[in-house]
mmCIF file of C-alpha atoms in Angstrom:
data_model
loop_
_atom_site.group_PDB
_atom_site.id
_atom_site.type_symbol
_atom_site.label_atom_id
_atom_site.label_comp_id
_atom_site.label_asym_id
_atom_site.label_seq_id
_atom_site.Cartn_x
_atom_site.Cartn_y
_atom_site.Cartn_z
ATOM 1 C CA MET A 29 7.142 -11.813 -3.993
ATOM 2 C CA PRO A 30 4.025 -13.619 -3.245
ATOM 3 C CA LEU A 31 0.578 -12.139 -4.497
ATOM 4 C CA LEU A 32 -1.130 -12.051 -1.135
ATOM 5 C CA GLY A 33 0.052 -10.468 1.986
ATOM 6 C CA LEU A 34 -1.028 -8.983 5.177
ATOM 7 C CA GLY A 35 -1.590 -5.590 5.625
ATOM 8 C CA THR A 36 -0.474 -3.758 8.995
ATOM 9 C CA TRP A 37 -1.818 0.008 8.331
ATOM 10 C CA LYS A 38 -4.417 1.080 11.266
ATOM 11 C CA SER A 39 -3.059 -2.291 13.124
ATOM 12 C CA LYS A 40 -2.981 -0.950 16.494
ATOM 13 C CA PRO A 41 0.319 -2.216 18.478
ATOM 14 C CA GLY A 42 -1.429 -4.265 20.993
ATOM 15 C CA GLU A 43 -3.176 -6.334 18.297
ATOM 16 C CA VAL A 44 -0.556 -6.094 15.176
ATOM 17 C CA THR A 45 1.630 -8.745 16.782
ATOM 18 C CA LEU A 46 -0.646 -11.565 17.163
ATOM 19 C CA ALA A 47 -1.975 -10.962 13.801
ATOM 20 C CA VAL A 48 1.465 -11.242 12.502
ATOM 21 C CA LYS A 49 2.115 -14.313 14.431
ATOM 22 C CA HIS A 50 -1.251 -15.723 13.176
ATOM 23 C CA ALA A 51 -0.527 -14.818 9.903
ATOM 24 C CA LEU A 52 2.571 -16.345 9.609
ATOM 25 C CA GLN A 53 1.945 -19.478 10.971
ATOM 26 C CA PHE A 54 -1.258 -20.194 8.812
ATOM 27 C CA GLY A 55 0.982 -19.725 6.020
ATOM 28 C CA TYR A 56 1.221 -16.173 4.916
ATOM 29 C CA ARG A 57 4.712 -15.186 3.376
ATOM 30 C CA HIS A 58 4.121 -11.780 2.708
ATOM 31 C CA LEU A 59 3.696 -8.420 5.264
ATOM 32 C CA ASP A 60 3.340 -5.096 4.358
ATOM 33 C CA CYS A 61 4.721 -2.799 7.036
ATOM 34 C CA ALA A 62 5.583 1.306 6.753
ATOM 35 C CA GLY A 63 7.699 3.277 9.440
ATOM 36 C CA GLY A 64 4.730 5.733 9.409
ATOM 37 C CA TYR A 65 2.313 3.128 10.639
ATOM 38 C CA GLY A 66 3.991 3.560 13.994
ATOM 39 C CA ASN A 67 3.712 -0.330 14.735
ATOM 40 C CA GLU A 68 7.064 -1.948 13.297
ATOM 41 C CA THR A 69 8.450 -3.120 16.455
ATOM 42 C CA GLU A 70 5.423 -5.053 17.047
ATOM 43 C CA VAL A 71 5.395 -6.488 13.835
ATOM 44 C CA GLY A 72 8.666 -7.424 14.701
ATOM 45 C CA ALA A 73 7.865 -9.097 17.819
ATOM 46 C CA GLY A 74 5.182 -11.158 16.000
ATOM 47 C CA ILE A 75 7.948 -12.184 13.305
ATOM 48 C CA LYS A 76 10.155 -13.467 15.657
ATOM 49 C CA ASP A 77 7.176 -15.394 17.953
ATOM 50 C CA SER A 78 5.875 -17.079 14.968
ATOM 51 C CA GLY A 79 9.138 -18.973 14.438
ATOM 52 C CA VAL A 80 8.917 -18.667 10.493
ATOM 53 C CA PRO A 81 12.684 -17.983 9.239
ATOM 54 C CA ARG A 82 13.351 -14.574 7.953
ATOM 55 C CA GLY A 83 14.248 -16.014 4.353
ATOM 56 C CA ASP A 84 11.157 -17.328 4.296
ATOM 57 C CA ILE A 85 8.961 -14.255 4.698
ATOM 58 C CA PHE A 86 9.080 -11.115 1.885
ATOM 59 C CA ILE A 87 8.750 -7.912 3.975
ATOM 60 C CA THR A 88 7.817 -4.575 2.499
ATOM 61 C CA SER A 89 8.078 -1.471 4.279
ATOM 62 C CA LYS A 90 8.187 2.382 3.371
ATOM 63 C CA LEU A 91 10.176 5.985 3.876
ATOM 64 C CA TRP A 92 7.573 7.958 5.379
ATOM 65 C CA ASN A 93 7.363 11.434 4.607
ATOM 66 C CA THR A 94 9.197 13.581 7.081
ATOM 67 C CA ASN A 95 12.334 11.624 5.767
ATOM 68 C CA HIS A 96 12.799 12.295 1.941
ATOM 69 C CA HIS A 97 15.914 14.838 2.779
ATOM 70 C CA PRO A 98 18.348 12.569 0.813
ATOM 71 C CA GLU A 99 20.684 12.658 4.330
ATOM 72 C CA ASP A 100 17.611 10.791 6.160
ATOM 73 C CA VAL A 101 17.010 8.021 4.124
ATOM 74 C CA GLU A 102 19.277 5.925 4.937
ATOM 75 C CA GLU A 103 18.799 6.395 8.938
ATOM 76 C CA ALA A 104 14.897 6.073 8.346
ATOM 77 C CA CYS A 105 15.730 2.388 6.833
ATOM 78 C CA ARG A 106 17.976 1.460 9.605
ATOM 79 C CA LYS A 107 15.663 2.486 11.633
ATOM 80 C CA THR A 108 12.786 0.273 10.269
ATOM 81 C CA LEU A 109 15.103 -2.460 10.005
ATOM 82 C CA SER A 110 16.120 -2.185 13.785
ATOM 83 C CA ASP A 111 12.040 -1.933 14.672
ATOM 84 C CA LEU A 112 11.509 -5.264 12.691
ATOM 85 C CA GLY A 113 14.423 -7.105 14.168
ATOM 86 C CA ILE A 114 15.793 -7.781 10.631
ATOM 87 C CA ASP A 115 18.851 -7.226 8.514
ATOM 88 C CA TYR A 116 17.405 -6.450 4.942
ATOM 89 C CA LEU A 117 14.091 -5.483 3.684
ATOM 90 C CA ASP A 118 13.039 -7.509 0.487
ATOM 91 C CA LEU A 119 11.401 -3.788 -0.737
ATOM 92 C CA TYR A 120 11.443 -0.426 0.614
ATOM 93 C CA LEU A 121 8.628 1.797 -1.168
ATOM 94 C CA VAL A 122 8.557 5.729 -0.950
ATOM 95 C CA HIS A 123 5.623 5.859 1.150
ATOM 96 C CA TRP A 124 4.301 9.264 -0.564
ATOM 97 C CA PRO A 125 5.623 11.769 -3.180
ATOM 98 C CA MET A 126 5.031 14.581 -1.102
ATOM 99 C CA ALA A 127 7.582 15.438 1.729
ATOM 100 C CA PHE A 128 6.389 17.023 5.139
ATOM 101 C CA ALA A 129 9.001 18.739 7.478
ATOM 102 C CA ARG A 130 11.824 16.979 8.360
ATOM 103 C CA GLY A 131 12.127 16.004 12.518
ATOM 104 C CA THR A 132 10.533 13.150 14.785
ATOM 105 C CA ASP A 133 6.947 14.096 14.387
ATOM 106 C CA SER A 134 5.307 12.109 11.749
ATOM 107 C CA PHE A 135 2.432 14.673 11.074
ATOM 108 C CA PRO A 136 4.185 18.032 12.088
ATOM 109 C CA LYS A 137 1.901 21.188 12.359
ATOM 110 C CA ASN A 138 2.106 25.027 11.881
ATOM 111 C CA GLU A 139 0.764 27.158 14.285
ATOM 112 C CA ASP A 140 -2.941 27.243 12.411
ATOM 113 C CA GLY A 141 -3.086 23.540 12.969
ATOM 114 C CA SER A 142 -2.217 22.805 9.182
ATOM 115 C CA LEU A 143 0.385 20.340 8.321
ATOM 116 C CA ARG A 144 3.680 21.749 7.698
ATOM 117 C CA TYR A 145 5.492 20.545 4.173
ATOM 118 C CA ASP A 146 8.890 20.642 3.014
ATOM 119 C CA PHE A 147 8.346 21.936 -0.575
ATOM 120 C CA SER A 148 12.216 21.881 -1.090
ATOM 121 C CA ILE A 149 12.155 18.248 -1.696
ATOM 122 C CA HIS A 150 11.457 16.556 -5.437
ATOM 123 C CA PRO A 151 10.539 13.192 -5.014
ATOM 124 C CA THR A 152 13.171 12.004 -7.527
ATOM 125 C CA ASP A 153 15.658 13.074 -5.126
ATOM 126 C CA THR A 154 14.709 11.052 -2.810
ATOM 127 C CA TRP A 155 14.398 7.958 -5.090
ATOM 128 C CA LEU A 156 18.262 8.553 -6.081
ATOM 129 C CA ALA A 157 19.094 8.318 -2.232
ATOM 130 C CA MET A 158 16.809 5.207 -2.000
ATOM 131 C CA GLU A 159 18.824 3.436 -4.885
ATOM 132 C CA LYS A 160 21.947 3.845 -2.575
ATOM 133 C CA LEU A 161 20.270 1.498 -0.133
ATOM 134 C CA VAL A 162 20.191 -1.353 -2.196
ATOM 135 C CA LYS A 163 24.021 -0.748 -3.075
ATOM 136 C CA LEU A 164 24.218 -0.960 0.918
ATOM 137 C CA GLY A 165 22.525 -4.256 0.949
ATOM 138 C CA LEU A 166 20.009 -2.659 3.285
ATOM 139 C CA VAL A 167 17.276 -3.636 0.811
ATOM 140 C CA LYS A 168 16.857 -6.110 -1.768
ATOM 141 C CA SER A 169 14.512 -3.972 -4.204
ATOM 142 C CA ILE A 170 13.067 -0.628 -4.031
ATOM 143 C CA GLY A 171 9.951 0.892 -5.437
ATOM 144 C CA LEU A 172 7.154 3.562 -4.989
ATOM 145 C CA SER A 173 3.825 4.188 -3.516
ATOM 146 C CA ASN A 174 1.144 6.474 -4.480
ATOM 147 C CA PHE A 175 3.299 7.848 -7.467
ATOM 148 C CA ASN A 176 1.453 8.766 -10.559
ATOM 149 C CA SER A 177 2.739 8.472 -14.269
ATOM 150 C CA GLU A 178 4.467 11.710 -14.393
ATOM 151 C CA GLN A 179 5.972 11.135 -11.412
ATOM 152 C CA ILE A 180 7.435 7.512 -12.556
ATOM 153 C CA THR A 181 8.643 8.824 -15.807
ATOM 154 C CA ASP A 182 10.720 11.542 -14.044
ATOM 155 C CA ILE A 183 12.232 8.576 -11.922
ATOM 156 C CA LEU A 184 13.088 6.205 -14.594
ATOM 157 C CA ASN A 185 14.509 9.368 -16.743
ATOM 158 C CA LYS A 186 16.672 10.175 -13.921
ATOM 159 C CA GLY A 187 17.227 6.942 -11.851
ATOM 160 C CA SER A 188 19.647 4.065 -12.343
ATOM 161 C CA ILE A 189 17.088 1.469 -10.934
ATOM 162 C CA THR A 190 13.718 1.056 -12.329
ATOM 163 C CA PRO A 191 11.525 0.612 -9.431
ATOM 164 C CA VAL A 192 9.581 -2.891 -9.274
ATOM 165 C CA MET A 193 6.649 -1.715 -7.422
ATOM 166 C CA ASN A 194 4.002 1.009 -7.428
ATOM 167 C CA GLN A 195 1.680 0.472 -4.251
ATOM 168 C CA VAL A 196 -1.735 2.417 -4.888
ATOM 169 C CA GLU A 197 -5.542 2.479 -3.544
ATOM 170 C CA CYS A 198 -6.815 -0.275 -5.792
ATOM 171 C CA HIS A 199 -10.484 -1.647 -5.532
ATOM 172 C CA PRO A 200 -13.155 -2.068 -8.137
ATOM 173 C CA TYR A 201 -14.116 1.516 -7.514
ATOM 174 C CA LEU A 202 -11.015 2.290 -8.234
ATOM 175 C CA ASN A 203 -9.550 -0.221 -10.656
ATOM 176 C CA GLN A 204 -6.134 1.854 -11.728
ATOM 177 C CA ASP A 205 -6.183 -0.045 -15.030
ATOM 178 C CA LYS A 206 -4.835 2.955 -16.796
ATOM 179 C CA LEU A 207 -2.162 3.081 -14.099
ATOM 180 C CA ARG A 208 -1.808 -0.412 -14.273
ATOM 181 C CA LYS A 209 -1.413 -0.703 -17.849
ATOM 182 C CA PHE A 210 1.409 2.268 -17.670
ATOM 183 C CA CYS A 211 3.528 0.352 -15.053
ATOM 184 C CA GLU A 212 3.487 -2.915 -16.220
ATOM 185 C CA GLU A 213 4.767 -1.582 -20.157
ATOM 186 C CA ARG A 214 7.600 -0.325 -17.996
ATOM 187 C CA GLY A 215 7.888 -3.350 -15.723
ATOM 188 C CA ILE A 216 6.873 -2.302 -12.836
ATOM 189 C CA LYS A 217 4.431 -4.473 -10.944
ATOM 190 C CA ILE A 218 1.216 -3.065 -8.721
ATOM 191 C CA THR A 219 0.198 -3.708 -4.899
ATOM 192 C CA ALA A 220 -3.045 -2.954 -4.390
ATOM 193 C CA TYR A 221 -3.671 -1.303 -0.841
ATOM 194 C CA SER A 222 -7.289 -1.074 0.502
ATOM 195 C CA PRO A 223 -8.580 -3.765 -1.656
ATOM 196 C CA LEU A 224 -12.027 -4.082 0.426
ATOM 197 C CA GLY A 225 -12.694 -0.353 0.150
ATOM 198 C CA SER A 226 -10.861 0.272 3.635
ATOM 199 C CA PRO A 227 -14.569 0.133 5.955
ATOM 200 C CA ASP A 228 -12.442 1.004 8.712
ATOM 201 C CA ARG A 229 -10.826 4.067 7.905
ATOM 202 C CA PRO A 230 -11.284 7.341 10.341
ATOM 203 C CA TRP A 231 -12.821 9.373 8.049
ATOM 204 C CA ALA A 232 -15.728 7.120 6.621
ATOM 205 C CA LYS A 233 -18.867 8.515 7.123
ATOM 206 C CA PRO A 234 -22.296 6.514 8.147
ATOM 207 C CA ASP A 235 -23.863 7.241 4.634
ATOM 208 C CA ASP A 236 -20.559 6.298 2.503
ATOM 209 C CA VAL A 237 -21.140 3.433 0.191
ATOM 210 C CA GLU A 238 -19.613 0.168 1.012
ATOM 211 C CA LEU A 239 -17.766 -2.036 -1.557
ATOM 212 C CA LEU A 240 -18.453 -5.096 0.762
ATOM 213 C CA ASN A 241 -22.031 -4.649 0.484
ATOM 214 C CA GLU A 242 -22.272 -4.935 -3.140
ATOM 215 C CA PRO A 243 -25.030 -7.237 -4.413
ATOM 216 C CA LYS A 244 -23.341 -8.682 -7.311
ATOM 217 C CA LEU A 245 -20.026 -9.440 -5.136
ATOM 218 C CA LYS A 246 -22.607 -11.244 -2.251
ATOM 219 C CA GLU A 247 -24.068 -13.345 -5.650
ATOM 220 C CA ILE A 248 -20.690 -14.513 -6.763
ATOM 221 C CA GLY A 249 -19.937 -14.984 -3.492
ATOM 222 C CA GLN A 250 -22.582 -17.191 -3.071
ATOM 223 C CA LYS A 251 -22.020 -19.229 -6.090
ATOM 224 C CA TYR A 252 -18.004 -20.300 -4.717
ATOM 225 C CA ARG A 253 -19.303 -20.365 -1.327
ATOM 226 C CA LYS A 254 -16.467 -17.135 -0.497
ATOM 227 C CA THR A 255 -17.501 -14.206 1.076
ATOM 228 C CA PRO A 256 -17.278 -10.574 -0.765
ATOM 229 C CA ALA A 257 -14.215 -10.337 0.601
ATOM 230 C CA GLN A 258 -12.191 -13.366 -0.544
ATOM 231 C CA ILE A 259 -14.195 -12.274 -4.166
ATOM 232 C CA LEU A 260 -12.607 -8.458 -4.082
ATOM 233 C CA ILE A 261 -8.969 -10.819 -3.209
ATOM 234 C CA ARG A 262 -9.482 -13.162 -5.284
ATOM 235 C CA TRP A 263 -10.311 -10.466 -8.344
ATOM 236 C CA GLN A 264 -6.941 -8.769 -7.532
ATOM 237 C CA ILE A 265 -5.011 -12.047 -7.725
ATOM 238 C CA GLN A 266 -6.303 -12.851 -10.924
ATOM 239 C CA ARG A 267 -5.407 -9.805 -12.384
ATOM 240 C CA GLY A 268 -1.760 -10.302 -11.446
ATOM 241 C CA VAL A 269 -2.051 -7.758 -8.750
ATOM 242 C CA VAL A 270 -0.312 -8.215 -5.623
ATOM 243 C CA VAL A 271 -3.223 -7.728 -2.976
ATOM 244 C CA ILE A 272 -2.529 -6.926 0.780
ATOM 245 C CA PRO A 273 -5.910 -6.909 3.195
ATOM 246 C CA LYS A 274 -5.437 -5.859 6.602
ATOM 247 C CA SER A 275 -7.146 -7.874 9.370
ATOM 248 C CA VAL A 276 -5.959 -8.350 13.113
ATOM 249 C CA THR A 277 -8.901 -11.265 13.817
ATOM 250 C CA PRO A 278 -7.430 -14.461 13.408
ATOM 251 C CA SER A 279 -10.566 -15.862 11.782
ATOM 252 C CA ARG A 280 -10.580 -13.120 8.858
ATOM 253 C CA ILE A 281 -6.866 -13.401 8.281
ATOM 254 C CA GLU A 282 -7.430 -17.057 7.781
ATOM 255 C CA GLN A 283 -10.537 -16.382 5.379
ATOM 256 C CA ASN A 284 -8.762 -13.717 3.703
ATOM 257 C CA GLY A 285 -6.044 -16.532 2.608
ATOM 258 C CA ASN A 286 -8.517 -19.268 1.664
ATOM 259 C CA VAL A 287 -8.768 -17.810 -2.119
ATOM 260 C CA PHE A 288 -6.599 -20.080 -3.821
ATOM 261 C CA ASP A 289 -9.027 -22.598 -4.436
ATOM 262 C CA PHE A 290 -11.373 -21.151 -6.925
ATOM 263 C CA ASP A 291 -11.106 -19.111 -10.356
ATOM 264 C CA MET A 292 -13.861 -16.687 -11.298
ATOM 265 C CA GLY A 293 -15.094 -16.636 -15.029
ATOM 266 C CA ASP A 294 -14.279 -13.848 -17.682
ATOM 267 C CA VAL A 295 -17.779 -12.763 -17.374
ATOM 268 C CA GLU A 296 -17.933 -12.321 -13.594
ATOM 269 C CA MET A 297 -14.302 -10.690 -13.484
ATOM 270 C CA LYS A 298 -15.415 -8.441 -16.345
ATOM 271 C CA HIS A 299 -18.707 -7.252 -13.932
ATOM 272 C CA ILE A 300 -16.390 -6.610 -11.064
ATOM 273 C CA GLN A 301 -14.075 -4.239 -13.441
ATOM 274 C CA SER A 302 -17.490 -2.511 -14.389
ATOM 275 C CA PHE A 303 -18.176 -1.003 -10.958
ATOM 276 C CA ASP A 304 -14.896 1.441 -11.391
ATOM 277 C CA CYS A 305 -16.258 4.883 -10.850
ATOM 278 C CA ASN A 306 -12.802 7.008 -9.956
ATOM 279 C CA GLY A 307 -14.093 6.089 -6.449
ATOM 280 C CA ARG A 308 -10.877 7.152 -4.493
ATOM 281 C CA ILE A 309 -11.439 6.611 -0.802
ATOM 282 C CA ILE A 310 -7.807 6.836 0.819
ATOM 283 C CA LEU A 311 -7.897 10.683 0.695
ATOM 284 C CA PRO A 312 -7.849 12.767 3.406
ATOM 285 C CA MET A 313 -10.113 15.834 3.314
ATOM 286 C CA VAL A 314 -10.001 18.870 5.202
ATOM 287 C CA ASP A 315 -12.750 21.836 4.888
ATOM 288 C CA GLY A 316 -14.228 19.702 1.875
ATOM 289 C CA LYS A 317 -10.440 19.870 0.100
ATOM 290 C CA PRO A 318 -7.775 17.031 -0.680
ATOM 291 C CA ARG A 319 -5.450 17.899 2.685
ATOM 292 C CA ASP A 320 -2.932 17.882 0.869
ATOM 293 C CA GLY A 321 -3.747 19.460 -2.619
ATOM 294 C CA SER A 322 -1.479 22.584 -2.201
ATOM 295 C CA HIS A 323 1.404 20.238 -2.330
ATOM 296 C CA PRO A 324 3.337 20.743 -5.703
ATOM 297 C CA HIS A 325 3.995 16.979 -5.608
ATOM 298 C CA PHE A 326 0.248 16.048 -4.509
ATOM 299 C CA PRO A 327 -0.251 12.857 -7.129
ATOM 300 C CA PHE A 328 -3.636 13.054 -7.921
ATOM 301 C CA HIS A 329 -4.442 16.146 -9.976
ATOM 302 C CA ILE A 330 -3.892 13.940 -13.178
ATOM 303 C CA GLU A 331 -5.668 11.328 -14.041
ATOM 304 C CA PHE A 332 -3.546 8.349 -13.436
#
């Protein structure tokens, strides 16, 4: 699995085809997708237009929250395959441990406008259905996203396949060292999403701290003639963490990929590590509280 991939969250349908095509033609060989992003048909068009053979690309997708019922897992996976125009996935993840109500609406709502959940589905039951996809040959490997240590432990105790990956928000403000160590001790790798601090997240406020504006990152970047974004990506790679920065801008896609021609020293790595402040950014809020905080399988109530 390539350590660097192209993220596609928030990539608009009109832009993502060209972004995927450009990334693959530039040399990227890892795409991170998801049924919940609503753009897999366009991602598939980009794969086709690139001319890069399917076998040369590592493709990840994710099972969305409305498809957690065990009877819905295979159908959701087959839809992703159809939308992407491929016969198999290299990696399929459970996107979140919380189940939403079943149906075609990705964000089903109650009459009061709140999200409608399905509290009857346990994430481990969803995982057991995911295991069947491997046996069917629809996916080569399966894993998790946004799962905490307790949820992972339950899967390890009850499942027959060990997750190969846990994809989580990870950047210097939230370096995930405890979760990373927990996972790696059990043979589970970490993928970092929002590695640049997700400055284009929909709920960002004008006065929010911007990771890319950290003076020390700019200073280190000047030393190596790299941008703060390149420093952040390289930091993850040197930690052995898979990293999936998102961009639809050709020059930025190329820039994000030019991170294999330098190595930062231990002092610089540790300094960036010291930025950690449990600064979780990807956490939708409603009335000052986590939107999904009342869900029994919300993963962020414990330390890691």
